[in-house]
Amino acid sequence: MAEEQDKNPIEDEAQLEPEAPEEAVESNEELSLEAQLEAAKQEAADAKEQALRAAAEAQNARRRAEKDAENAKKFALEKFAGDMLTVVDNLDRALSSADRSNDDLKPMLEGVDLTLKGLTDALAKHNVEAVDPTGEPFNPEYHQAMAMVPSPDAEPNTVIEVMQKGYTLNGRLLRAAMVVVAKAP
């Protein structure tokens, strides 16, 4: 029995020692697996966020490109329309300075008038609109003040005369109207 008692503690110790490292290994493996699982979850979340950001960026780029293309289409005539405004001004001046009482000039004046009307209609067809602010409050975004004149009849800071019409293209200012503004007497 003494031998058995001597063997049992050794066998018991031998039995305990292998189990402890196995449990430790098992517990380390579980921690390692849990850590790997957490790392994989975090990596998946990061990848999902990157994919969402990339999709949003692509959508924003597409919208910007569409808006740029629309603006290019809308304002492609800007330079040409600006050049045509001097023709409109010259025809307007020709009509305003002509002697309408002279019967010999009536056919020519009718032709100039029809030419002016055709040109303004063509510009209007392409969304070029005249800005004639007579009687409106002065707006520095659309008007260029050439002079301020004391006027007892008009409200201060009101346009009383248009020296040159302004024009817009699709709502964007093409040329500011040159105006005379009323001031308090």
Coordinates of N, CA, C and O in Angstrom, one line a residue:
M1 N 0.8 -1.2 0.0 CA 0.0 0.0 0.0 C 0.9 1.3 0.0 O 0.5 2.3 -0.6
A2 N 2.0 1.2 0.6 CA 2.9 2.3 0.6 C 3.3 2.6 -0.8 O 3.5 3.8 -1.1
E3 N 3.5 1.5 -1.5 CA 3.9 1.7 -2.9 C 2.8 2.4 -3.7 O 3.0 3.3 -4.5
E4 N 1.6 1.9 -3.4 CA 0.4 2.5 -4.0 C 0.2 4.0 -3.7 O -0.1 4.8 -4.5
Q5 N 0.5 4.3 -2.4 CA 0.4 5.6 -2.0 C 1.5 6.5 -2.6 O 1.2 7.6 -3.0
D6 N 2.7 5.9 -2.7 CA 3.7 6.6 -3.4 C 3.4 6.8 -4.9 O 3.7 7.9 -5.4
K7 N 2.8 5.8 -5.5 CA 2.5 5.9 -7.0 C 1.3 6.9 -7.2 O 1.3 7.6 -8.2
N8 N 0.4 6.8 -6.3 CA -0.9 7.6 -6.6 C -0.6 9.1 -6.6 O -1.0 9.8 -7.5
P9 N 0.2 9.6 -5.7 CA 0.5 11.0 -5.7 C 1.2 11.4 -7.0 O 1.0 12.4 -7.6
I10 N 2.1 10.5 -7.4 CA 2.9 10.8 -8.6 C 2.0 10.7 -9.8 O 2.0 11.6 -10.7
E11 N 1.2 9.7 -9.9 CA 0.2 9.5 -11.0 C -0.8 10.7 -11.0 O -1.2 11.2 -12.0
D12 N -1.2 11.0 -9.7 CA -2.2 12.1 -9.6 C -1.6 13.4 -10.1 O -2.2 14.2 -10.9
E13 N -0.3 13.6 -9.8 CA 0.4 14.8 -10.2 C 0.6 14.8 -11.8 O 0.4 15.8 -12.5
A14 N 0.9 13.6 -12.3 CA 1.1 13.4 -13.7 C -0.2 13.7 -14.4 O -0.2 14.2 -15.5
Q15 N -1.3 13.2 -13.8 CA -2.6 13.4 -14.4 C -3.0 14.9 -14.4 O -3.6 15.4 -15.3
L16 N -2.6 15.6 -13.3 CA -3.0 17.0 -13.2 C -2.2 17.9 -14.1 O -2.7 18.8 -14.7
E17 N -0.9 17.6 -14.3 CA -0.1 18.4 -15.1 C -0.5 18.5 -16.5 O -0.6 19.6 -17.1
P18 N -0.8 17.4 -17.2 CA -1.2 17.5 -18.6 C -2.5 18.2 -18.8 O -2.7 18.9 -19.7
E19 N -3.4 18.0 -17.8 CA -4.7 18.7 -18.0 C -4.6 20.2 -17.9 O -5.3 20.9 -18.6
A20 N -3.8 20.7 -17.0 CA -3.7 22.2 -16.9 C -3.2 22.8 -18.1 O -3.7 23.8 -18.6
P21 N -2.1 22.3 -18.8 CA -1.7 22.9 -20.0 C -2.7 22.8 -21.1 O -2.9 23.7 -21.9
E22 N -3.5 21.7 -21.2 CA -4.5 21.5 -22.2 C -5.6 22.6 -22.0 O -6.1 23.2 -22.9
E23 N -6.0 22.8 -20.7 CA -7.0 23.8 -20.4 C -6.5 25.2 -20.8 O -7.2 26.0 -21.4
A24 N -5.2 25.4 -20.5 CA -4.6 26.7 -20.8 C -4.5 26.9 -22.3 O -4.8 27.9 -22.8
V25 N -4.2 25.8 -23.0 CA -4.1 25.9 -24.5 C -5.5 26.1 -25.0 O -5.7 26.9 -25.9
E26 N -6.5 25.4 -24.5 CA -7.8 25.5 -24.9 C -8.3 26.9 -24.7 O -9.0 27.6 -25.5
S27 N -8.0 27.5 -23.5 CA -8.5 28.8 -23.1 C -7.8 29.8 -24.0 O -8.3 30.8 -24.4
N28 N -6.5 29.6 -24.3 CA -5.7 30.5 -25.2 C -6.3 30.5 -26.6 O -6.4 31.5 -27.3
E29 N -6.7 29.2 -27.0 CA -7.2 29.1 -28.4 C -8.6 29.8 -28.4 O -8.9 30.5 -29.4
E30 N -9.4 29.7 -27.4 CA -10.7 30.4 -27.4 C -10.5 31.9 -27.4 O -11.2 32.6 -28.2
L31 N -9.5 32.4 -26.6 CA -9.2 33.8 -26.7 C -8.7 34.2 -28.0 O -9.1 35.3 -28.6
S32 N -7.9 33.4 -28.6 CA -7.3 33.7 -29.9 C -8.4 33.7 -30.9 O -8.4 34.6 -31.8
L33 N -9.3 32.7 -30.9 CA -10.4 32.6 -31.8 C -11.3 33.8 -31.7 O -11.8 34.4 -32.7
E34 N -11.6 34.2 -30.4 CA -12.5 35.4 -30.2 C -11.8 36.6 -30.7 O -12.5 37.5 -31.3
A35 N -10.5 36.8 -30.5 CA -9.8 37.9 -30.9 C -9.8 38.0 -32.5 O -10.0 39.0 -33.1
Q36 N -9.6 36.8 -33.1 CA -9.6 36.7 -34.5 C -11.0 37.1 -35.1 O -11.2 37.8 -36.1
L37 N -12.1 36.6 -34.4 CA -13.4 36.9 -34.8 C -13.7 38.4 -34.7 O -14.3 39.0 -35.6
E38 N -13.3 39.0 -33.6 CA -13.5 40.4 -33.4 C -12.7 41.2 -34.5 O -13.2 42.2 -35.1
A39 N -11.5 40.8 -34.8 CA -10.7 41.4 -35.8 C -11.4 41.3 -37.2 O -11.4 42.2 -37.9
A40 N -11.9 40.1 -37.4 CA -12.6 39.9 -38.7 C -13.8 40.7 -38.8 O -14.2 41.3 -39.9
K41 N -14.6 40.8 -37.7 CA -15.8 41.7 -37.7 C -15.4 43.1 -37.9 O -16.1 43.8 -38.7
Q42 N -14.4 43.6 -37.3 CA -13.9 45.0 -37.5 C -13.5 45.2 -38.9 O -13.8 46.2 -39.5
E43 N -12.8 44.3 -39.5 CA -12.3 44.4 -40.8 C -13.5 44.4 -41.8 O -13.5 45.2 -42.8
A44 N -14.5 43.6 -41.5 CA -15.7 43.6 -42.4 C -16.4 44.9 -42.3 O -16.9 45.5 -43.3
A45 N -16.5 45.5 -41.1 CA -17.2 46.8 -40.9 C -16.4 47.9 -41.6 O -17.0 48.7 -42.3
D46 N -15.1 47.8 -41.5 CA -14.3 48.8 -42.2 C -14.4 48.7 -43.7 O -14.5 49.7 -44.4
A47 N -14.5 47.5 -44.2 CA -14.6 47.3 -45.7 C -16.0 47.8 -46.1 O -16.1 48.4 -47.2
K48 N -17.0 47.5 -45.3 CA -18.4 48.0 -45.7 C -18.4 49.5 -45.7 O -19.0 50.1 -46.6
E49 N -17.8 50.1 -44.7 CA -17.8 51.6 -44.7 C -17.0 52.2 -45.9 O -17.5 53.1 -46.5
Q50 N -15.9 51.6 -46.2 CA -15.2 52.0 -47.4 C -16.0 51.9 -48.7 O -16.0 52.7 -49.6
A51 N -16.7 50.7 -48.8 CA -17.6 50.5 -50.0 C -18.7 51.6 -50.0 O -19.0 52.1 -51.1
L52 N -19.3 51.9 -48.9 CA -20.3 52.9 -48.9 C -19.8 54.3 -49.3 O -20.4 55.0 -50.0
R53 N -18.6 54.6 -48.7 CA -18.0 55.9 -49.1 C -17.6 55.9 -50.5 O -17.8 57.0 -51.2
A54 N -17.1 54.9 -51.1 CA -16.8 54.8 -52.5 C -18.0 55.0 -53.4 O -18.0 55.7 -54.4
A55 N -19.1 54.3 -53.0 CA -20.4 54.4 -53.7 C -20.9 55.9 -53.7 O -21.3 56.4 -54.7
A56 N -20.8 56.5 -52.5 CA -21.3 57.9 -52.3 C -20.4 58.8 -53.1 O -20.9 59.7 -53.8
E57 N -19.1 58.6 -53.1 CA -18.2 59.5 -53.9 C -18.5 59.3 -55.4 O -18.5 60.3 -56.1
A58 N -18.7 58.1 -55.9 CA -19.0 57.9 -57.3 C -20.4 58.6 -57.7 O -20.5 59.2 -58.7
Q59 N -21.3 58.5 -56.8 CA -22.6 59.1 -57.0 C -22.5 60.6 -57.1 O -23.0 61.3 -58.0
N60 N -21.7 61.2 -56.2 CA -21.4 62.6 -56.2 C -20.7 63.1 -57.4 O -21.0 64.1 -58.0
A61 N -19.7 62.3 -57.9 CA -19.0 62.6 -59.1 C -19.9 62.6 -60.3 O -19.8 63.4 -61.2
R62 N -20.8 61.6 -60.3 CA -21.8 61.5 -61.4 C -22.7 62.7 -61.4 O -23.0 63.3 -62.5
R63 N -23.2 63.1 -60.2 CA -24.1 64.3 -60.1 C -23.3 65.6 -60.6 O -23.9 66.4 -61.3
R64 N -22.1 65.7 -60.2 CA -21.3 66.9 -60.6 C -21.1 66.9 -62.1 O -21.2 68.0 -62.7
A65 N -20.8 65.8 -62.7 CA -20.6 65.7 -64.1 C -21.9 66.0 -64.8 O -21.9 66.8 -65.9
E66 N -23.1 65.6 -64.3 CA -24.3 65.9 -64.9 C -24.6 67.4 -64.9 O -25.1 68.0 -65.8
K67 N -24.4 67.9 -63.7 CA -24.6 69.4 -63.5 C -23.7 70.2 -64.4 O -24.1 71.2 -65.0
D68 N -22.4 69.8 -64.5 CA -21.5 70.5 -65.4 C -21.9 70.4 -66.8 O -21.8 71.4 -67.6
A69 N -22.4 69.3 -67.3 CA -22.9 69.1 -68.6 C -24.1 69.9 -68.9 O -24.2 70.6 -69.9
E70 N -25.0 70.0 -67.9 CA -26.2 70.8 -68.0 C -25.9 72.3 -68.1 O -26.4 73.0 -69.0
N71 N -24.9 72.7 -67.3 CA -24.5 74.1 -67.3 C -23.8 74.5 -68.6 O -24.0 75.5 -69.2
A72 N -23.0 73.5 -69.1 CA -22.3 73.8 -70.4 C -23.3 73.9 -71.5 O -23.2 74.8 -72.4
K73 N -24.4 73.1 -71.5 CA -25.4 73.1 -72.5 C -26.2 74.4 -72.3 O -26.5 75.1 -73.3
K74 N -26.5 74.8 -71.1 CA -27.3 76.0 -70.9 C -26.6 77.3 -71.3 O -27.2 78.2 -71.8
F75 N -25.3 77.4 -71.0 CA -24.6 78.6 -71.2 C -23.6 78.6 -72.3 O -22.7 79.4 -72.4
A76 N -23.8 77.6 -73.2 CA -22.9 77.5 -74.4 C -23.0 78.7 -75.3 O -22.0 79.1 -75.9
L77 N -24.2 79.3 -75.3 CA -24.4 80.5 -76.2 C -24.0 81.8 -75.5 O -24.2 82.9 -76.1
E78 N -23.4 81.8 -74.4 CA -23.2 83.0 -73.6 C -22.3 84.0 -74.4 O -22.6 85.2 -74.5
K79 N -21.2 83.6 -74.9 CA -20.3 84.5 -75.7 C -21.0 85.0 -77.0 O -20.9 86.1 -77.3
F80 N -21.6 84.1 -77.7 CA -22.3 84.5 -78.9 C -23.4 85.4 -78.6 O -23.6 86.5 -79.3
A81 N -24.2 85.2 -77.6 CA -25.3 86.0 -77.3 C -24.8 87.4 -76.8 O -25.4 88.4 -77.2
G82 N -23.7 87.4 -76.1 CA -23.1 88.7 -75.7 C -22.7 89.5 -76.9 O -22.8 90.7 -76.9
D83 N -22.2 88.8 -77.9 CA -21.7 89.5 -79.1 C -22.9 90.1 -79.9 O -22.9 91.1 -80.5
M84 N -24.0 89.4 -79.8 CA -25.2 89.8 -80.6 C -25.9 91.0 -79.9 O -26.7 91.8 -80.5
L85 N -25.6 91.2 -78.6 CA -26.2 92.3 -77.9 C -25.8 93.7 -78.5 O -26.6 94.6 -78.5
T86 N -24.6 93.8 -79.0 CA -24.1 95.0 -79.6 C -24.9 95.3 -80.9 O -25.2 96.4 -81.2
V87 N -25.3 94.2 -81.6 CA -26.1 94.4 -82.8 C -27.5 94.9 -82.4 O -28.0 95.8 -83.1
V88 N -28.1 94.3 -81.4 CA -29.4 94.8 -80.9 C -29.3 96.2 -80.5 O -30.2 97.0 -80.9
D89 N -28.3 96.6 -79.8 CA -28.1 98.0 -79.3 C -28.0 98.9 -80.5 O -28.6 100.0 -80.6
N90 N -27.2 98.6 -81.5 CA -27.0 99.4 -82.7 C -28.3 99.6 -83.5 O -28.7 100.7 -84.0
L91 N -29.1 98.5 -83.7 CA -30.4 98.6 -84.3 C -31.3 99.5 -83.5 O -32.1 100.3 -84.1
D92 N -31.3 99.3 -82.2 CA -32.2 100.1 -81.4 C -31.8 101.6 -81.5 O -32.7 102.5 -81.6
R93 N -30.5 101.9 -81.5 CA -30.1 103.3 -81.7 C -30.5 103.9 -83.1 O -30.9 105.0 -83.2
A94 N -30.3 103.0 -84.1 CA -30.7 103.5 -85.4 C -32.2 103.9 -85.5 O -32.6 104.9 -86.1
L95 N -33.0 103.1 -84.9 CA -34.5 103.3 -84.9 C -34.8 104.6 -84.0 O -35.7 105.4 -84.4
S96 N -34.1 104.7 -82.9 CA -34.4 105.9 -82.0 C -33.9 107.2 -82.6 O -34.5 108.3 -82.4
S97 N -32.9 107.2 -83.4 CA -32.3 108.4 -84.0 C -32.9 108.8 -85.4 O -32.6 109.8 -85.9
A98 N -33.6 107.8 -86.0 CA -34.1 108.1 -87.3 C -35.3 109.1 -87.4 O -36.0 109.2 -86.4
D99 N -35.4 109.8 -88.5 CA -36.4 110.7 -88.7 C -37.6 110.0 -89.2 O -37.7 109.6 -90.4
R100 N -38.6 109.7 -88.4 CA -39.8 108.9 -88.7 C -40.8 109.7 -89.6 O -41.7 109.2 -90.2
S101 N -40.6 111.0 -89.6 CA -41.5 111.8 -90.4 C -41.2 111.8 -91.9 O -42.0 112.2 -92.8
N102 N -40.0 111.4 -92.2 CA -39.5 111.4 -93.6 C -40.1 110.1 -94.3 O -39.8 109.0 -93.9
D103 N -41.0 110.3 -95.3 CA -41.6 109.2 -96.0 C -40.6 108.3 -96.7 O -40.9 107.2 -97.0
D104 N -39.5 108.9 -97.2 CA -38.6 108.2 -97.9 C -37.8 107.1 -97.1 O -37.4 106.1 -97.6
L105 N -37.7 107.4 -95.8 CA -37.0 106.5 -94.8 C -37.9 105.4 -94.2 O -37.5 104.4 -93.6
K106 N -39.3 105.5 -94.4 CA -40.2 104.6 -93.8 C -39.9 103.1 -94.2 O -39.9 102.2 -93.3
P107 N -39.7 102.8 -95.5 CA -39.4 101.4 -95.8 C -38.1 100.9 -95.2 O -38.1 99.7 -94.7
M108 N -37.1 101.7 -95.1 CA -35.9 101.3 -94.5 C -36.1 101.1 -93.0 O -35.6 100.1 -92.4
L109 N -36.8 102.0 -92.4 CA -37.1 101.9 -90.9 C -37.9 100.6 -90.6 O -37.7 100.0 -89.6
E110 N -38.8 100.3 -91.5 CA -39.6 99.1 -91.3 C -38.7 97.9 -91.4 O -38.8 96.9 -90.6
G111 N -37.8 97.9 -92.3 CA -36.8 96.8 -92.4 C -35.9 96.7 -91.2 O -35.6 95.6 -90.7
V112 N -35.4 97.8 -90.7 CA -34.6 97.8 -89.5 C -35.4 97.3 -88.3 O -34.9 96.5 -87.5
D113 N -36.6 97.7 -88.2 CA -37.5 97.3 -87.1 C -37.8 95.8 -87.2 O -37.7 95.1 -86.2
L114 N -38.0 95.3 -88.4 CA -38.3 93.9 -88.5 C -37.0 93.1 -88.2 O -37.1 92.0 -87.6
T115 N -35.9 93.6 -88.6 CA -34.6 92.9 -88.3 C -34.3 92.9 -86.8 O -34.0 91.8 -86.3
L116 N -34.6 94.0 -86.1 CA -34.5 94.0 -84.7 C -35.4 93.1 -84.0 O -35.0 92.3 -83.1
K117 N -36.7 93.0 -84.5 CA -37.7 92.1 -83.9 C -37.2 90.7 -84.1 O -37.3 89.9 -83.2
G118 N -36.8 90.4 -85.3 CA -36.3 89.0 -85.6 C -35.1 88.6 -84.7 O -35.1 87.5 -84.2
L119 N -34.2 89.5 -84.5 CA -33.0 89.2 -83.7 C -33.4 89.0 -82.2 O -33.0 88.1 -81.6
T120 N -34.3 89.9 -81.7 CA -34.7 89.8 -80.3 C -35.6 88.5 -80.1 O -35.5 87.9 -79.0
D121 N -36.4 88.2 -81.1 CA -37.2 86.9 -81.0 C -36.2 85.7 -81.0 O -36.5 84.8 -80.2
A122 N -35.2 85.7 -81.8 CA -34.3 84.6 -81.8 C -33.5 84.5 -80.5 O -33.3 83.4 -80.0
L123 N -33.1 85.6 -79.9 CA -32.4 85.6 -78.6 C -33.4 85.1 -77.5 O -33.0 84.3 -76.7
A124 N -34.6 85.6 -77.6 CA -35.6 85.1 -76.6 C -35.9 83.6 -76.7 O -36.1 82.9 -75.7
K125 N -35.9 83.1 -77.9 CA -36.0 81.7 -78.1 C -35.0 80.9 -77.4 O -35.2 79.7 -77.0
H126 N -33.8 81.4 -77.3 CA -32.7 80.8 -76.6 C -32.5 81.3 -75.2 O -31.4 81.3 -74.6
N127 N -33.6 81.8 -74.6 CA -33.6 82.3 -73.2 C -32.7 83.5 -72.9 O -32.2 83.6 -71.7
V128 N -32.5 84.3 -73.8 CA -31.8 85.6 -73.6 C -32.9 86.6 -73.4 O -33.7 86.9 -74.3
E129 N -33.0 87.2 -72.2 CA -34.1 88.1 -71.9 C -33.6 89.4 -71.5 O -32.5 89.5 -70.8
A130 N -34.3 90.5 -71.9 CA -33.9 91.9 -71.6 C -34.2 92.2 -70.2 O -35.2 91.8 -69.6
V131 N -33.4 93.0 -69.6 CA -33.6 93.5 -68.2 C -33.9 95.0 -68.4 O -32.9 95.8 -68.7
D132 N -35.1 95.4 -68.2 CA -35.5 96.9 -68.3 C -36.1 97.3 -67.0 O -37.3 97.1 -66.8
P133 N -35.3 97.8 -66.1 CA -35.7 98.0 -64.7 C -36.3 99.4 -64.4 O -36.3 99.8 -63.3
T134 N -36.8 100.1 -65.4 CA -37.4 101.4 -65.2 C -38.5 101.4 -64.1 O -39.4 100.6 -64.2
G135 N -38.3 102.2 -63.1 CA -39.3 102.3 -62.0 C -39.0 101.3 -60.9 O -39.7 101.3 -59.9
E136 N -38.1 100.4 -61.1 CA -37.8 99.3 -60.0 C -36.7 99.8 -59.1 O -35.9 100.7 -59.5
P137 N -36.6 99.3 -57.9 CA -35.5 99.6 -57.0 C -34.2 99.2 -57.6 O -34.1 98.2 -58.3
F138 N -33.1 100.0 -57.4 CA -31.8 99.7 -57.9 C -31.3 98.4 -57.3 O -31.4 98.2 -56.1
N139 N -30.8 97.5 -58.1 CA -30.3 96.2 -57.7 C -28.9 96.0 -58.3 O -28.8 95.8 -59.5
P140 N -27.9 96.1 -57.4 CA -26.5 96.1 -58.0 C -26.1 94.8 -58.6 O -25.1 94.7 -59.4
E141 N -26.9 93.7 -58.4 CA -26.6 92.5 -59.1 C -27.0 92.5 -60.6 O -26.4 91.8 -61.4
Y142 N -28.0 93.4 -60.9 CA -28.5 93.4 -62.3 C -28.3 94.8 -62.9 O -28.5 94.9 -64.1
H143 N -28.0 95.8 -62.2 CA -27.9 97.2 -62.7 C -26.5 97.8 -62.4 O -25.9 97.5 -61.4
Q144 N -26.1 98.6 -63.3 CA -24.9 99.4 -63.1 C -25.3 100.9 -63.1 O -25.8 101.4 -64.1
A145 N -25.1 101.5 -62.0 CA -25.5 102.9 -61.9 C -24.5 103.8 -62.6 O -23.3 103.8 -62.3
M146 N -25.0 104.6 -63.6 CA -24.1 105.5 -64.3 C -24.2 106.9 -63.7 O -23.2 107.7 -63.8
A147 N -25.3 107.2 -63.1 CA -25.5 108.5 -62.5 C -26.6 108.5 -61.4 O -27.4 107.6 -61.5
M148 N -26.5 109.4 -60.5 CA -27.6 109.6 -59.5 C -28.1 111.0 -59.6 O -27.3 111.9 -59.6
V149 N -29.4 111.1 -59.8 CA -30.0 112.4 -60.1 C -31.1 112.7 -59.1 O -31.9 111.8 -58.8
P150 N -31.1 113.9 -58.5 CA -32.1 114.2 -57.6 C -33.5 114.3 -58.3 O -33.6 114.8 -59.4
S151 N -34.5 113.6 -57.7 CA -35.8 113.5 -58.4 C -36.9 113.6 -57.3 O -37.0 112.7 -56.5
P152 N -37.7 114.6 -57.4 CA -38.8 114.8 -56.4 C -39.9 113.8 -56.7 O -40.7 113.4 -55.9
D153 N -40.0 113.3 -58.0 CA -41.1 112.5 -58.4 C -40.9 111.0 -58.1 O -41.8 110.2 -57.9
A154 N -39.6 110.6 -58.0 CA -39.3 109.1 -57.8 C -38.8 108.9 -56.4 O -38.2 109.7 -55.8
E155 N -39.0 107.7 -56.0 CA -38.5 107.2 -54.7 C -37.0 107.1 -54.8 O -36.5 106.7 -55.8
P156 N -36.3 107.5 -53.7 CA -34.9 107.4 -53.7 C -34.4 106.0 -53.9 O -35.1 105.0 -53.5
N157 N -33.3 105.9 -54.6 CA -32.7 104.6 -55.0 C -33.6 103.7 -56.0 O -33.5 102.5 -56.0
T158 N -34.3 104.5 -56.8 CA -35.1 103.8 -57.8 C -34.6 104.2 -59.2 O -34.1 105.3 -59.4
V159 N -34.7 103.2 -60.1 CA -34.2 103.5 -61.5 C -35.2 104.4 -62.2 O -36.4 104.1 -62.3
I160 N -34.7 105.5 -62.7 CA -35.6 106.4 -63.4 C -35.3 106.5 -64.9 O -36.2 106.9 -65.7
E161 N -34.2 106.0 -65.3 CA -33.9 105.9 -66.8 C -32.9 104.8 -67.0 O -32.0 104.5 -66.3
V162 N -33.1 104.1 -68.2 CA -32.2 103.1 -68.6 C -31.5 103.6 -69.8 O -32.0 103.9 -70.8
M163 N -30.1 103.6 -69.6 CA -29.3 104.1 -70.7 C -29.0 103.0 -71.7 O -28.8 103.2 -72.9
Q164 N -28.8 101.8 -71.2 CA -28.6 100.6 -72.0 C -29.2 99.4 -71.3 O -29.0 99.2 -70.1
K165 N -30.0 98.7 -72.0 CA -30.7 97.5 -71.4 C -29.7 96.4 -71.0 O -28.6 96.3 -71.6
G166 N -30.1 95.7 -70.0 CA -29.3 94.6 -69.5 C -29.9 93.3 -70.1 O -31.1 93.3 -70.5
Y167 N -29.2 92.2 -70.0 CA -29.7 90.9 -70.5 C -29.3 89.8 -69.6 O -28.2 89.8 -69.0
T168 N -30.2 88.8 -69.5 CA -29.8 87.6 -68.8 C -29.9 86.4 -69.7 O -30.7 86.4 -70.7
L169 N -29.2 85.3 -69.5 CA -29.2 84.1 -70.2 C -29.5 83.0 -69.2 O -28.7 82.7 -68.3
N170 N -30.7 82.4 -69.4 CA -31.2 81.3 -68.4 C -31.1 81.8 -67.0 O -30.7 81.1 -66.1
G171 N -31.4 83.1 -66.7 CA -31.4 83.6 -65.4 C -30.1 84.1 -64.9 O -30.0 84.8 -63.9
R172 N -29.0 83.8 -65.6 CA -27.7 84.3 -65.3 C -27.4 85.7 -66.0 O -27.7 85.8 -67.2
L173 N -26.9 86.6 -65.3 CA -26.6 87.9 -65.9 C -25.6 87.8 -67.0 O -24.5 87.3 -66.9
L174 N -26.0 88.3 -68.2 CA -25.2 88.4 -69.3 C -24.5 89.8 -69.5 O -23.3 89.9 -69.7
R175 N -25.3 90.8 -69.2 CA -24.8 92.2 -69.2 C -25.7 93.0 -68.3 O -26.9 92.9 -68.4
A176 N -25.1 93.8 -67.4 CA -25.9 94.6 -66.5 C -26.5 95.8 -67.2 O -25.9 96.3 -68.2
A177 N -27.7 96.2 -66.8 CA -28.3 97.4 -67.4 C -27.6 98.6 -66.8 O -27.3 98.7 -65.6
M178 N -27.3 99.6 -67.7 CA -26.7 100.8 -67.3 C -27.9 101.8 -67.0 O -28.7 102.0 -67.9
V179 N -27.9 102.3 -65.8 CA -29.1 103.0 -65.4 C -28.8 104.3 -64.7 O -27.6 104.5 -64.2
V180 N -29.8 105.2 -64.6 CA -29.7 106.4 -63.8 C -30.6 106.2 -62.6 O -31.8 105.8 -62.8
V181 N -30.1 106.5 -61.5 CA -30.8 106.2 -60.2 C -31.2 107.5 -59.5 O -30.5 108.5 -59.5
A182 N -32.4 107.5 -59.0 CA -33.0 108.7 -58.3 C -32.4 108.8 -56.9 O -32.1 107.8 -56.3
K183 N -32.2 110.0 -56.5 CA -31.8 110.2 -55.1 C -32.6 111.4 -54.5 O -33.3 112.1 -55.3
A184 N -32.7 111.5 -53.2 CA -33.5 112.5 -52.6 C -33.0 113.9 -53.0 O -31.8 114.1 -53.1
P185 N -34.0 114.8 -53.3 CA -33.6 116.2 -53.7 C -32.9 116.9 -52.5 O -33.0 116.7 -51.4

